[in-house]
Short mmCIF file of C-alpha atoms and ligand atoms in Angstrom, two decimals:
data_model
loop_
_atom_site.label_atom_id
_atom_site.label_comp_id
_atom_site.label_asym_id
_atom_site.label_seq_id
_atom_site.Cartn_x
_atom_site.Cartn_y
_atom_site.Cartn_z
CA UNK A 16 6.96 -16.76 12.79
CA UNK A 17 9.75 -18.88 14.19
CA UNK A 18 10.97 -18.32 17.95
CA UNK A 19 14.55 -18.70 19.13
CA UNK A 20 16.55 -17.61 22.17
CA UNK A 21 17.29 -14.28 20.55
CA UNK A 22 13.75 -13.34 19.00
CA UNK A 23 13.05 -9.84 20.56
CA UNK A 24 9.89 -9.93 22.58
CA UNK A 25 6.93 -7.40 23.32
CA UNK A 26 4.46 -7.65 26.31
CA UNK A 27 1.56 -5.64 25.57
CA UNK A 28 -2.30 -5.60 26.73
CA UNK A 29 -4.59 -8.12 25.05
CA UNK A 30 -6.94 -6.82 22.35
CA UNK A 31 -10.35 -7.85 21.28
CA UNK A 32 -8.85 -8.71 17.66
CA UNK A 33 -6.63 -11.43 19.29
CA UNK A 34 -9.29 -14.13 18.68
CA UNK A 35 -7.30 -16.17 16.19
CA UNK A 36 -4.16 -16.38 18.20
CA UNK A 37 -6.04 -17.44 21.35
CA UNK A 38 -7.80 -20.21 19.29
CA UNK A 39 -4.42 -21.28 17.85
CA UNK A 40 -2.70 -21.28 21.40
CA UNK A 41 -5.37 -23.47 23.02
CA UNK A 42 -5.49 -25.95 20.13
CA UNK A 43 -3.13 -28.44 22.04
CA UNK A 44 -4.37 -30.69 24.82
CA UNK A 45 -1.79 -29.44 27.40
CA UNK A 46 -3.56 -25.94 27.38
CA UNK A 47 -6.87 -27.50 28.77
CA UNK A 48 -6.24 -26.26 32.37
CA UNK A 49 -5.24 -22.73 31.35
CA UNK A 50 -8.88 -21.45 30.98
CA UNK A 51 -12.17 -21.73 32.88
CA UNK A 52 -13.70 -23.31 30.02
CA UNK A 53 -12.49 -25.34 26.77
CA UNK A 54 -11.43 -22.78 23.99
CA UNK A 55 -12.88 -24.42 20.95
CA UNK A 56 -14.43 -21.75 18.85
CA UNK A 57 -14.59 -17.93 18.40
CA UNK A 58 -17.38 -17.55 21.12
CA UNK A 59 -15.12 -19.24 23.78
CA UNK A 60 -12.00 -17.46 22.63
CA UNK A 61 -13.73 -14.08 22.80
CA UNK A 62 -15.02 -15.02 26.39
CA UNK A 63 -11.30 -15.61 27.31
CA UNK A 64 -10.45 -12.21 25.70
CA UNK A 65 -13.39 -10.47 27.68
CA UNK A 66 -11.44 -11.66 30.75
CA UNK A 67 -7.94 -10.89 29.66
CA UNK A 68 -8.88 -7.48 28.06
CA UNK A 69 -10.42 -6.46 31.50
CA UNK A 70 -7.24 -6.99 33.42
CA UNK A 71 -5.67 -3.53 33.34
CA UNK A 72 -5.62 -2.26 36.81
CA UNK A 73 -4.47 -3.32 40.37
CA UNK A 74 -8.15 -3.90 41.25
CA UNK A 75 -8.67 -6.38 38.33
CA UNK A 76 -5.12 -7.52 37.94
CA UNK A 77 -3.05 -7.35 34.73
CA UNK A 78 -2.68 -9.65 31.66
CA UNK A 79 -0.05 -9.17 29.10
CA UNK A 80 -0.02 -10.83 25.60
CA UNK A 81 3.52 -12.10 24.62
CA UNK A 82 4.37 -11.32 20.88
CA UNK A 83 7.29 -10.90 18.59
CA UNK A 84 7.66 -8.26 15.98
CA UNK A 85 4.65 -9.63 14.02
CA UNK A 86 2.33 -8.40 16.89
CA UNK A 87 0.58 -12.07 16.98
CA UNK A 88 0.33 -13.10 20.66
CA UNK A 89 1.89 -16.63 21.33
CA UNK A 90 1.55 -16.27 25.17
CA UNK A 91 0.24 -14.77 28.17
CA UNK A 92 1.43 -13.56 31.53
CA UNK A 93 -1.27 -12.67 34.17
CA UNK A 94 -1.04 -11.23 37.65
CA UNK A 95 -4.35 -11.52 39.40
CA UNK A 96 -5.63 -11.55 42.95
CA UNK A 97 -3.65 -8.53 44.15
CA UNK A 98 -4.67 -8.16 47.65
CA UNK A 99 -4.43 -5.55 50.51
CA UNK A 100 -1.15 -7.08 51.59
CA UNK A 101 0.12 -6.15 48.00
CA UNK A 102 0.48 -9.84 47.16
CA UNK A 103 -0.42 -11.18 43.61
CA UNK A 104 -0.64 -14.59 41.81
CA UNK A 105 1.24 -15.01 38.45
CA UNK A 106 0.15 -17.44 35.80
CA UNK A 107 1.55 -17.99 32.30
CA UNK A 108 1.12 -20.04 29.18
CA UNK A 109 2.97 -20.21 25.74
CA UNK A 110 1.51 -21.75 22.55
CA UNK A 111 3.40 -24.80 21.49
CA UNK A 112 5.14 -23.21 18.50
CA UNK A 113 7.12 -20.90 20.71
CA UNK A 114 8.19 -23.21 23.37
CA UNK A 115 11.51 -24.48 24.43
CA UNK A 116 13.61 -21.32 23.97
CA UNK A 117 13.07 -19.43 27.05
CA UNK A 118 10.34 -17.09 25.94
CA UNK A 119 8.12 -17.03 29.21
CA UNK A 120 11.20 -16.85 31.48
CA UNK A 121 12.54 -13.79 29.62
CA UNK A 122 9.13 -12.15 29.43
CA UNK A 123 8.54 -12.68 33.26
CA UNK A 124 11.94 -11.64 34.11
CA UNK A 125 11.30 -8.43 32.03
CA UNK A 126 7.87 -7.82 33.56
CA UNK A 127 8.73 -8.35 37.24
CA UNK A 128 10.25 -4.80 37.76
CA UNK A 129 7.08 -3.14 36.43
CA UNK A 130 4.94 -5.50 38.72
CA UNK A 131 6.73 -4.64 41.72
CA UNK A 132 7.73 -0.89 41.12
CA UNK A 133 4.96 0.46 39.18
CA UNK A 134 1.86 -1.75 39.99
CA UNK A 135 3.17 -1.88 43.59
CA UNK A 136 3.03 -5.66 44.14
CA UNK A 137 5.47 -6.66 46.82
CA UNK A 138 5.01 -10.39 46.83
CA UNK A 139 4.45 -12.50 43.76
CA UNK A 140 3.34 -16.10 43.91
CA UNK A 141 2.93 -18.91 41.64
CA UNK A 142 2.51 -22.72 41.69
CA UNK A 143 2.94 -25.53 39.32
CA UNK A 144 2.32 -29.19 39.10
CA UNK A 145 5.57 -30.81 40.12
CA UNK A 146 5.13 -32.94 36.81
CA UNK A 147 5.55 -29.64 34.85
CA UNK A 148 9.35 -28.84 35.39
CA UNK A 149 9.43 -26.51 32.44
CA UNK A 150 7.10 -24.21 34.46
CA UNK A 151 9.36 -24.42 37.61
CA UNK A 152 12.26 -23.56 35.24
CA UNK A 153 10.44 -20.42 34.12
CA UNK A 154 10.07 -19.38 37.87
CA UNK A 155 13.52 -19.79 38.86
CA UNK A 156 14.91 -18.20 35.76
CA UNK A 157 12.74 -15.26 36.55
CA UNK A 158 14.07 -14.93 40.07
CA UNK A 159 11.46 -16.73 42.05
CA UNK A 160 12.17 -19.02 44.87
CA UNK A 161 10.90 -22.40 45.71
CA UNK A 162 8.78 -22.45 48.98
CA UNK A 163 7.95 -26.07 49.12
CA UNK A 164 5.35 -28.63 47.74
CA UNK A 165 1.69 -28.35 48.49
CA UNK A 166 0.50 -31.93 48.51
CA UNK A 167 -2.24 -33.04 46.22
CA UNK A 168 -3.44 -29.43 45.88
CA UNK A 169 -4.91 -29.80 42.45
CA UNK A 170 -7.35 -32.48 40.99
CA UNK A 171 -7.87 -32.90 37.19
CA UNK A 172 -9.86 -35.72 35.82
CA UNK A 173 -9.99 -37.47 39.15
CA UNK A 174 -6.24 -37.43 39.58
CA UNK A 175 -4.66 -35.37 42.35
CA UNK A 176 -1.45 -33.39 41.77
CA UNK A 177 1.37 -32.12 44.09
CA UNK A 178 2.14 -28.43 43.36
CA UNK A 179 5.41 -26.68 43.98
CA UNK A 180 5.08 -22.98 45.30
CA UNK A 181 7.41 -20.34 44.29
CA UNK A 182 7.39 -16.68 45.21
CA UNK A 183 9.57 -13.57 44.98
CA UNK A 184 9.70 -10.24 46.89
CA UNK A 185 10.28 -6.58 45.48
CA UNK A 186 13.47 -6.75 47.56
CA UNK A 187 14.70 -9.94 46.00
CA UNK A 188 17.57 -9.87 43.29
CA UNK A 189 16.26 -8.82 39.97
CA UNK A 190 16.92 -11.02 36.88
CA UNK A 191 18.08 -9.40 33.55
CA UNK A 192 16.26 -11.03 30.57
CA UNK A 193 18.71 -12.71 28.18
CA UNK A 194 17.21 -10.80 25.12
CA UNK A 195 15.33 -7.64 24.46
CA UNK A 196 11.90 -7.43 25.94
CA UNK A 197 9.68 -4.46 25.51
CA UNK A 198 6.83 -4.00 28.14
CA UNK A 199 3.96 -1.86 27.00
CA UNK A 200 1.93 -1.34 30.01
CA UNK A 201 -1.82 -0.56 30.10
CA UNK A 202 -2.40 3.30 29.64
CA UNK A 203 1.44 3.80 29.47
CA UNK A 204 4.14 4.02 26.84
CA UNK A 205 7.03 1.50 26.84
CA UNK A 206 8.08 0.75 30.21
CA UNK A 207 11.37 -0.84 29.84
CA UNK A 208 13.59 -2.47 27.28
CA UNK A 209 16.34 -4.85 28.58
C1 COA B 15 5.36 -24.20 31.09
C2 COA B 15 5.52 -23.35 29.82
C3 COA B 15 5.02 -21.94 30.08
C4 COA B 15 7.11 -23.06 29.58
O1 COA B 15 7.21 -22.21 28.63
P1 COA B 15 8.71 -22.10 27.75
O2 COA B 15 9.20 -20.69 27.57
O3 COA B 15 8.46 -22.97 26.48
O4 COA B 15 9.79 -22.82 28.84
P2 COA B 15 11.16 -23.48 28.22
O5 COA B 15 10.78 -24.81 27.70
O6 COA B 15 11.89 -22.48 27.64
O7 COA B 15 11.80 -23.83 29.75
C5 COA B 15 12.00 -22.64 30.72
C6 COA B 15 13.25 -23.05 31.75
O8 COA B 15 12.83 -24.22 32.12
C7 COA B 15 13.89 -25.23 31.93
N1 COA B 15 13.42 -26.56 31.62
C8 COA B 15 12.48 -26.82 30.72
N2 COA B 15 12.12 -28.25 30.92
C9 COA B 15 12.81 -28.74 31.96
C10 COA B 15 12.78 -29.80 32.58
N3 COA B 15 12.17 -30.95 32.15
N4 COA B 15 13.62 -30.03 33.79
C11 COA B 15 14.12 -28.84 34.22
N5 COA B 15 14.25 -27.73 33.56
C12 COA B 15 13.49 -27.47 32.53
C13 COA B 15 14.46 -24.71 30.62
O9 COA B 15 15.82 -25.19 30.48
C14 COA B 15 14.40 -23.44 30.56
O10 COA B 15 15.57 -22.67 31.29
P3 COA B 15 16.66 -22.11 30.24
O11 COA B 15 16.09 -21.09 29.41
O12 COA B 15 17.72 -21.43 31.15
O13 COA B 15 17.23 -23.22 29.42
C15 COA B 15 4.91 -23.85 28.56
O14 COA B 15 5.36 -25.18 28.31
C16 COA B 15 3.55 -23.95 28.57
O15 COA B 15 2.66 -22.92 28.35
N6 COA B 15 2.84 -25.16 28.80
C17 COA B 15 1.45 -25.33 28.91
C18 COA B 15 0.79 -24.39 29.87
C19 COA B 15 1.44 -24.42 31.31
O16 COA B 15 1.96 -25.58 31.67
N7 COA B 15 1.39 -23.43 31.95
C20 COA B 15 2.07 -23.31 33.35
C21 COA B 15 1.09 -23.69 34.42
S1 COA B 15 1.80 -23.54 36.00
#
């Protein structure tokens, strides 16, 4: 299925049957840092799904598959590390075939109200390498504010990378997604459609 700036989106919990979609998403080299191990076969994709399918509560954190009407996941948004201060860490990725048309920004903008108001996370944080401006674009479009650069925070393949930090608070302005996004939260019916 082709994605464009108007394709309606659905965010839903991951399922064990999403193995093929996970393998396809991780097939490009720029996804190598998005999992704890290389996703190269059904076994590693299933281990990734063990992790994602277990993220269904405040204690564990949350992970949402991004799909279109065909229900095939093309992306992930996770909120993990939710602590006693009601702070949580956001991460995301998108399969190459759906990139370049605002899919993650609209998904994150739609998910933010649920995370703040239902999951009770007051402060959402994320970080991206400064050489990944599309990730910074996602954060800005979803209503996150830049909080500066952490120098040489990450090391991949012996090379160190500066990381730009972003955060948003429950009290910060909400951003309306530019398309219809339906959020199906764990254990809930549909949360919102914007
Ligand atoms: C980073 C990633 C999630 C972006 O997803 P995406 O939905 O394709 O993002 P887009 O290309 O639509 O860009 C999002 C926004 O950033 C802007 N943007 C993209 N490239 C940009 C650049 N080089 N400079 C400035 N802004 C840029 C876009 O214009 C867009 O805003 P708009 O919708 O208002 O036009 C995706 O490329 C990905 O998964 N990459 C591999 C894994 C990864 O890097 N994950 C993030 C780790 S922090």
